[in-house]
Amino acid sequence: MKLLVYFSYTGHTKYIAEIIKQNINCDVIRLEPVISYSNDYNKVVNDEQNQESSDKIPEIKDINIDLDLYDTIIIGTPVWWYRSAPVIRAFLKKYDLSNKIIIPYATNAGWLGKTFNEIKSLCSNSKVVNEFNIVFTSDYNKNELVTPIETIKNWINNI
Ligand SMILES: Cc1cc2nc3c(=O)[nH]c(=O)nc-3n(C[C@H](O)[C@H](O)[C@H](O)COP(=O)(O)O)c2cc1C
């Protein structure tokens, strides 16, 4: 059984999660920090730039799900300053995903940075496969894809 776990601040990663859910049989969980991020986008961008090289991660809400039920975890993250979002790093540190198959996808505006390499090192006891990068335009108010939808559907069909 597959579980899709994602975090989304402006909705892009959620939009992709919904497309995945329409196409494959999986349960879905949206991660939330205990203390919500500001609604002021530029403030979040600036605050997080100061955290870029820090390993400080937020506390996240409990997910209330039995991870033993799942052999495959799809993980969706926006890219925040060339890394996975801190909420995703918090999830990977909080829960034991040993021996599971991890399929990460990232959404971003074209600067992926070390996102997937870092996820691989955080999941060193799991098998990380089929990582996929999805680019949106930098207009964060819209779900405007740069990556062709056919390319995304091909990836979904192979996971
Ligand atoms: C704090 C912050 C940092 C970001 N850093 C990057 C970055 O390093 N590279 C990039 O291409 N996009 C960056 N972006 C843009 C987001 O990765 C992109 O809009 C993503 O699709 C947003 O996903 P979401 O709508 O699910 O939150 C950043 C956005 C925020 C809010």
Short mmCIF file of N, CA and C in Angstrom, two decimals, residues 19-120:
data_model
loop_
_atom_site.label_atom_id
_atom_site.label_comp_id
_atom_site.label_asym_id
_atom_site.label_seq_id
_atom_site.Cartn_x
_atom_site.Cartn_y
_atom_site.Cartn_z
N ILE A 19 -3.37 15.34 -8.22
CA ILE A 19 -3.26 14.62 -9.51
C ILE A 19 -2.80 13.17 -9.26
N ILE A 20 -1.84 13.02 -8.35
CA ILE A 20 -1.36 11.66 -8.04
C ILE A 20 -2.52 10.83 -7.48
N LYS A 21 -3.26 11.42 -6.53
CA LYS A 21 -4.37 10.71 -5.88
C LYS A 21 -5.45 10.29 -6.88
N GLN A 22 -5.65 11.14 -7.91
CA GLN A 22 -6.65 10.78 -8.94
C GLN A 22 -6.19 9.60 -9.80
N ASN A 23 -4.88 9.36 -9.83
CA ASN A 23 -4.35 8.37 -10.77
C ASN A 23 -3.85 7.08 -10.14
N ILE A 24 -3.53 7.10 -8.84
CA ILE A 24 -3.10 5.85 -8.21
C ILE A 24 -3.81 5.65 -6.88
N ASN A 25 -3.81 4.41 -6.46
CA ASN A 25 -4.46 4.08 -5.20
C ASN A 25 -3.50 4.37 -4.06
N CYS A 26 -3.77 5.43 -3.29
CA CYS A 26 -2.89 5.74 -2.16
C CYS A 26 -3.66 6.53 -1.12
N ASP A 27 -3.19 6.45 0.13
CA ASP A 27 -3.71 7.33 1.17
C ASP A 27 -2.87 8.60 1.14
N VAL A 28 -3.47 9.70 1.62
CA VAL A 28 -2.79 10.99 1.53
C VAL A 28 -2.79 11.70 2.88
N ILE A 29 -1.65 12.25 3.23
CA ILE A 29 -1.54 13.05 4.45
C ILE A 29 -0.87 14.37 4.13
N ARG A 30 -1.46 15.47 4.59
CA ARG A 30 -0.81 16.77 4.46
C ARG A 30 -0.16 17.12 5.79
N LEU A 31 1.12 17.35 5.78
CA LEU A 31 1.83 17.70 7.01
C LEU A 31 1.60 19.17 7.35
N GLU A 32 1.53 19.43 8.64
CA GLU A 32 1.34 20.81 9.11
C GLU A 32 2.31 21.09 10.25
N PRO A 33 2.92 22.27 10.25
CA PRO A 33 3.74 22.63 11.41
C PRO A 33 2.82 22.98 12.58
N VAL A 34 3.31 22.81 13.81
CA VAL A 34 2.51 23.17 14.98
C VAL A 34 2.24 24.67 14.96
N ILE A 35 3.24 25.46 14.63
CA ILE A 35 3.06 26.91 14.51
C ILE A 35 3.02 27.24 13.02
N SER A 36 1.88 27.74 12.54
CA SER A 36 1.72 27.99 11.10
C SER A 36 2.69 29.07 10.62
N TYR A 37 3.04 28.99 9.35
CA TYR A 37 3.85 30.04 8.75
C TYR A 37 2.98 31.27 8.51
N SER A 38 3.63 32.43 8.47
CA SER A 38 2.94 33.69 8.18
C SER A 38 2.25 33.62 6.83
N ASN A 39 1.16 34.37 6.66
CA ASN A 39 0.52 34.47 5.35
C ASN A 39 1.27 35.43 4.43
N ASP A 40 2.25 36.11 4.97
CA ASP A 40 3.03 37.08 4.19
C ASP A 40 4.16 36.32 3.47
N TYR A 41 3.96 36.08 2.19
CA TYR A 41 4.89 35.24 1.41
C TYR A 41 6.33 35.75 1.51
N ASN A 42 6.50 37.06 1.31
CA ASN A 42 7.87 37.59 1.30
C ASN A 42 8.54 37.48 2.66
N LYS A 43 7.73 37.57 3.70
CA LYS A 43 8.29 37.40 5.05
C LYS A 43 8.81 35.97 5.22
N VAL A 44 8.01 35.00 4.75
CA VAL A 44 8.42 33.60 4.88
C VAL A 44 9.71 33.36 4.07
N VAL A 45 9.74 33.92 2.85
CA VAL A 45 10.94 33.74 2.02
C VAL A 45 12.16 34.31 2.74
N ASN A 46 12.02 35.51 3.31
CA ASN A 46 13.18 36.13 3.98
C ASN A 46 13.55 35.40 5.26
N ASP A 47 12.54 35.06 6.08
CA ASP A 47 12.82 34.34 7.33
C ASP A 47 13.54 33.02 7.03
N GLU A 48 13.06 32.34 6.00
CA GLU A 48 13.62 31.02 5.70
C GLU A 48 15.01 31.12 5.08
N GLN A 49 15.29 32.22 4.41
CA GLN A 49 16.65 32.38 3.87
C GLN A 49 17.65 32.40 5.02
N ASN A 50 17.21 33.00 6.13
CA ASN A 50 18.10 33.03 7.30
C ASN A 50 18.32 31.64 7.89
N GLN A 51 17.38 30.72 7.59
CA GLN A 51 17.49 29.35 8.11
C GLN A 51 18.18 28.42 7.11
N GLU A 52 18.49 28.97 5.92
CA GLU A 52 18.92 28.11 4.81
C GLU A 52 19.99 27.10 5.20
N SER A 53 21.03 27.59 5.86
CA SER A 53 22.12 26.68 6.16
C SER A 53 22.01 26.12 7.58
N SER A 54 20.81 26.34 8.18
CA SER A 54 20.63 25.84 9.54
C SER A 54 19.87 24.52 9.50
N ASP A 55 20.08 23.69 10.46
CA ASP A 55 19.34 22.43 10.49
C ASP A 55 18.16 22.51 11.44
N LYS A 56 17.80 23.74 11.81
CA LYS A 56 16.66 23.92 12.71
C LYS A 56 15.38 23.54 11.96
N ILE A 57 14.60 22.69 12.57
CA ILE A 57 13.36 22.27 11.92
C ILE A 57 12.18 22.56 12.84
N PRO A 58 11.00 22.81 12.26
CA PRO A 58 9.84 23.11 13.11
C PRO A 58 9.25 21.84 13.71
N GLU A 59 8.48 22.03 14.76
CA GLU A 59 7.72 20.90 15.29
C GLU A 59 6.54 20.67 14.35
N ILE A 60 6.22 19.41 14.07
CA ILE A 60 5.08 19.14 13.19
C ILE A 60 3.99 18.40 13.95
N LYS A 61 2.75 18.56 13.46
CA LYS A 61 1.63 17.88 14.11
C LYS A 61 1.73 16.38 13.89
N ASP A 62 1.28 15.61 14.87
CA ASP A 62 1.28 14.15 14.74
C ASP A 62 0.40 13.72 13.58
N ILE A 63 0.79 12.62 12.93
CA ILE A 63 0.03 12.22 11.75
C ILE A 63 -1.03 11.15 12.04
N ASN A 64 -0.98 10.55 13.22
CA ASN A 64 -2.03 9.57 13.59
C ASN A 64 -2.28 8.53 12.52
N ILE A 65 -1.25 7.89 12.06
CA ILE A 65 -1.41 6.86 11.05
C ILE A 65 -0.37 5.78 11.33
N ASP A 66 -0.72 4.54 11.03
CA ASP A 66 0.20 3.45 11.27
C ASP A 66 1.09 3.25 10.03
N LEU A 67 2.31 3.70 10.13
CA LEU A 67 3.21 3.65 8.96
C LEU A 67 3.56 2.22 8.57
N ASP A 68 3.36 1.27 9.50
CA ASP A 68 3.64 -0.13 9.18
C ASP A 68 2.75 -0.66 8.06
N LEU A 69 1.62 0.03 7.84
CA LEU A 69 0.69 -0.43 6.80
C LEU A 69 1.19 -0.16 5.39
N TYR A 70 2.25 0.65 5.28
CA TYR A 70 2.67 1.11 3.96
C TYR A 70 4.08 0.64 3.63
N ASP A 71 4.25 0.14 2.40
CA ASP A 71 5.60 -0.23 1.99
C ASP A 71 6.26 0.88 1.16
N THR A 72 5.43 1.78 0.62
CA THR A 72 5.94 2.84 -0.25
C THR A 72 5.42 4.19 0.24
N ILE A 73 6.32 5.13 0.39
CA ILE A 73 5.92 6.47 0.81
C ILE A 73 6.33 7.47 -0.28
N ILE A 74 5.34 8.13 -0.84
CA ILE A 74 5.60 9.20 -1.81
C ILE A 74 5.69 10.49 -0.99
N ILE A 75 6.76 11.24 -1.19
CA ILE A 75 6.96 12.45 -0.37
C ILE A 75 7.01 13.67 -1.27
N GLY A 76 6.08 14.60 -1.06
CA GLY A 76 6.03 15.82 -1.87
C GLY A 76 6.49 17.03 -1.08
N THR A 77 7.46 17.73 -1.63
CA THR A 77 7.99 18.92 -0.94
C THR A 77 8.16 20.09 -1.89
N PRO A 78 7.83 21.29 -1.43
CA PRO A 78 8.32 22.46 -2.17
C PRO A 78 9.82 22.61 -1.90
N VAL A 79 10.54 23.26 -2.79
CA VAL A 79 11.95 23.57 -2.50
C VAL A 79 12.00 24.91 -1.79
N TRP A 80 12.63 24.92 -0.64
CA TRP A 80 12.83 26.16 0.13
C TRP A 80 14.33 26.37 0.27
N TRP A 81 14.80 27.36 -0.44
CA TRP A 81 16.22 27.70 -0.40
C TRP A 81 17.10 26.48 -0.68
N TYR A 82 16.79 25.87 -1.82
CA TYR A 82 17.62 24.79 -2.40
C TYR A 82 17.58 23.48 -1.61
N ARG A 83 16.64 23.39 -0.66
CA ARG A 83 16.52 22.16 0.15
C ARG A 83 15.04 21.77 0.20
N SER A 84 14.76 20.59 0.74
CA SER A 84 13.36 20.26 1.00
C SER A 84 12.85 21.21 2.08
N ALA A 85 11.53 21.41 2.12
CA ALA A 85 10.96 22.29 3.14
C ALA A 85 11.28 21.73 4.53
N PRO A 86 11.52 22.61 5.51
CA PRO A 86 11.85 22.15 6.86
C PRO A 86 10.80 21.21 7.45
N VAL A 87 9.53 21.39 7.09
CA VAL A 87 8.48 20.49 7.60
C VAL A 87 8.74 19.06 7.11
N ILE A 88 9.22 18.91 5.89
CA ILE A 88 9.52 17.57 5.35
C ILE A 88 10.75 16.98 6.06
N ARG A 89 11.75 17.82 6.28
CA ARG A 89 12.92 17.30 7.02
C ARG A 89 12.50 16.88 8.43
N ALA A 90 11.57 17.64 9.03
CA ALA A 90 11.08 17.28 10.37
C ALA A 90 10.40 15.91 10.32
N PHE A 91 9.59 15.68 9.29
CA PHE A 91 8.90 14.39 9.14
C PHE A 91 9.92 13.25 9.00
N LEU A 92 10.93 13.46 8.16
CA LEU A 92 11.91 12.38 7.91
C LEU A 92 12.72 12.07 9.16
N LYS A 93 12.89 13.08 10.03
CA LYS A 93 13.64 12.83 11.26
C LYS A 93 12.76 12.23 12.35
N LYS A 94 11.46 12.56 12.31
CA LYS A 94 10.56 12.14 13.40
C LYS A 94 10.12 10.68 13.25
N TYR A 95 9.94 10.22 12.02
CA TYR A 95 9.36 8.89 11.81
C TYR A 95 10.38 7.94 11.19
N ASP A 96 10.28 6.69 11.57
CA ASP A 96 11.21 5.67 11.08
C ASP A 96 10.68 5.08 9.77
N LEU A 97 11.38 5.36 8.69
CA LEU A 97 10.96 4.87 7.37
C LEU A 97 11.91 3.79 6.86
N SER A 98 12.63 3.15 7.78
CA SER A 98 13.59 2.11 7.40
C SER A 98 12.93 1.05 6.55
N ASN A 99 13.66 0.62 5.53
CA ASN A 99 13.26 -0.48 4.65
C ASN A 99 12.04 -0.18 3.78
N LYS A 100 11.60 1.06 3.77
CA LYS A 100 10.49 1.40 2.88
C LYS A 100 11.04 1.96 1.56
N ILE A 101 10.18 1.93 0.55
CA ILE A 101 10.53 2.57 -0.72
C ILE A 101 10.05 4.03 -0.64
N ILE A 102 10.93 4.94 -0.91
CA ILE A 102 10.60 6.37 -0.85
C ILE A 102 10.64 6.94 -2.28
N ILE A 103 9.55 7.58 -2.68
CA ILE A 103 9.50 8.22 -4.00
C ILE A 103 9.30 9.72 -3.78
N PRO A 104 10.37 10.51 -3.87
CA PRO A 104 10.19 11.94 -3.60
C PRO A 104 9.86 12.75 -4.86
N TYR A 105 8.98 13.73 -4.71
CA TYR A 105 8.84 14.73 -5.77
C TYR A 105 8.98 16.12 -5.15
N ALA A 106 9.52 17.01 -5.95
CA ALA A 106 9.72 18.38 -5.48
C ALA A 106 9.01 19.32 -6.44
N THR A 107 8.46 20.41 -5.91
CA THR A 107 7.98 21.48 -6.79
C THR A 107 8.81 22.71 -6.48
N ASN A 108 9.07 23.49 -7.52
CA ASN A 108 9.94 24.66 -7.36
C ASN A 108 9.82 25.55 -8.58
N ALA A 109 10.60 26.62 -8.57
CA ALA A 109 10.57 27.56 -9.68
C ALA A 109 11.81 27.40 -10.56
N GLY A 110 12.49 26.28 -10.42
CA GLY A 110 13.62 25.99 -11.32
C GLY A 110 14.96 25.80 -10.62
N TRP A 111 15.00 26.05 -9.31
CA TRP A 111 16.26 25.91 -8.58
C TRP A 111 16.10 24.80 -7.54
N LEU A 112 16.41 23.61 -7.98
CA LEU A 112 16.19 22.42 -7.15
C LEU A 112 17.25 22.27 -6.07
N GLY A 113 18.48 22.67 -6.38
CA GLY A 113 19.57 22.58 -5.40
C GLY A 113 19.82 21.16 -4.94
N LYS A 114 20.05 21.02 -3.64
CA LYS A 114 20.45 19.70 -3.11
C LYS A 114 19.26 18.88 -2.60
N THR A 115 18.05 19.32 -2.95
CA THR A 115 16.83 18.72 -2.37
C THR A 115 16.85 17.19 -2.34
N PHE A 116 17.05 16.57 -3.50
CA PHE A 116 16.94 15.09 -3.53
C PHE A 116 18.15 14.43 -2.85
N ASN A 117 19.33 15.00 -3.03
CA ASN A 117 20.50 14.41 -2.37
C ASN A 117 20.33 14.42 -0.86
N GLU A 118 19.76 15.51 -0.35
CA GLU A 118 19.59 15.60 1.09
C GLU A 118 18.53 14.60 1.57
N ILE A 119 17.44 14.47 0.80
CA ILE A 119 16.41 13.48 1.17
C ILE A 119 17.05 12.09 1.21
N LYS A 120 17.90 11.79 0.21
CA LYS A 120 18.55 10.47 0.20
C LYS A 120 19.40 10.28 1.45
#
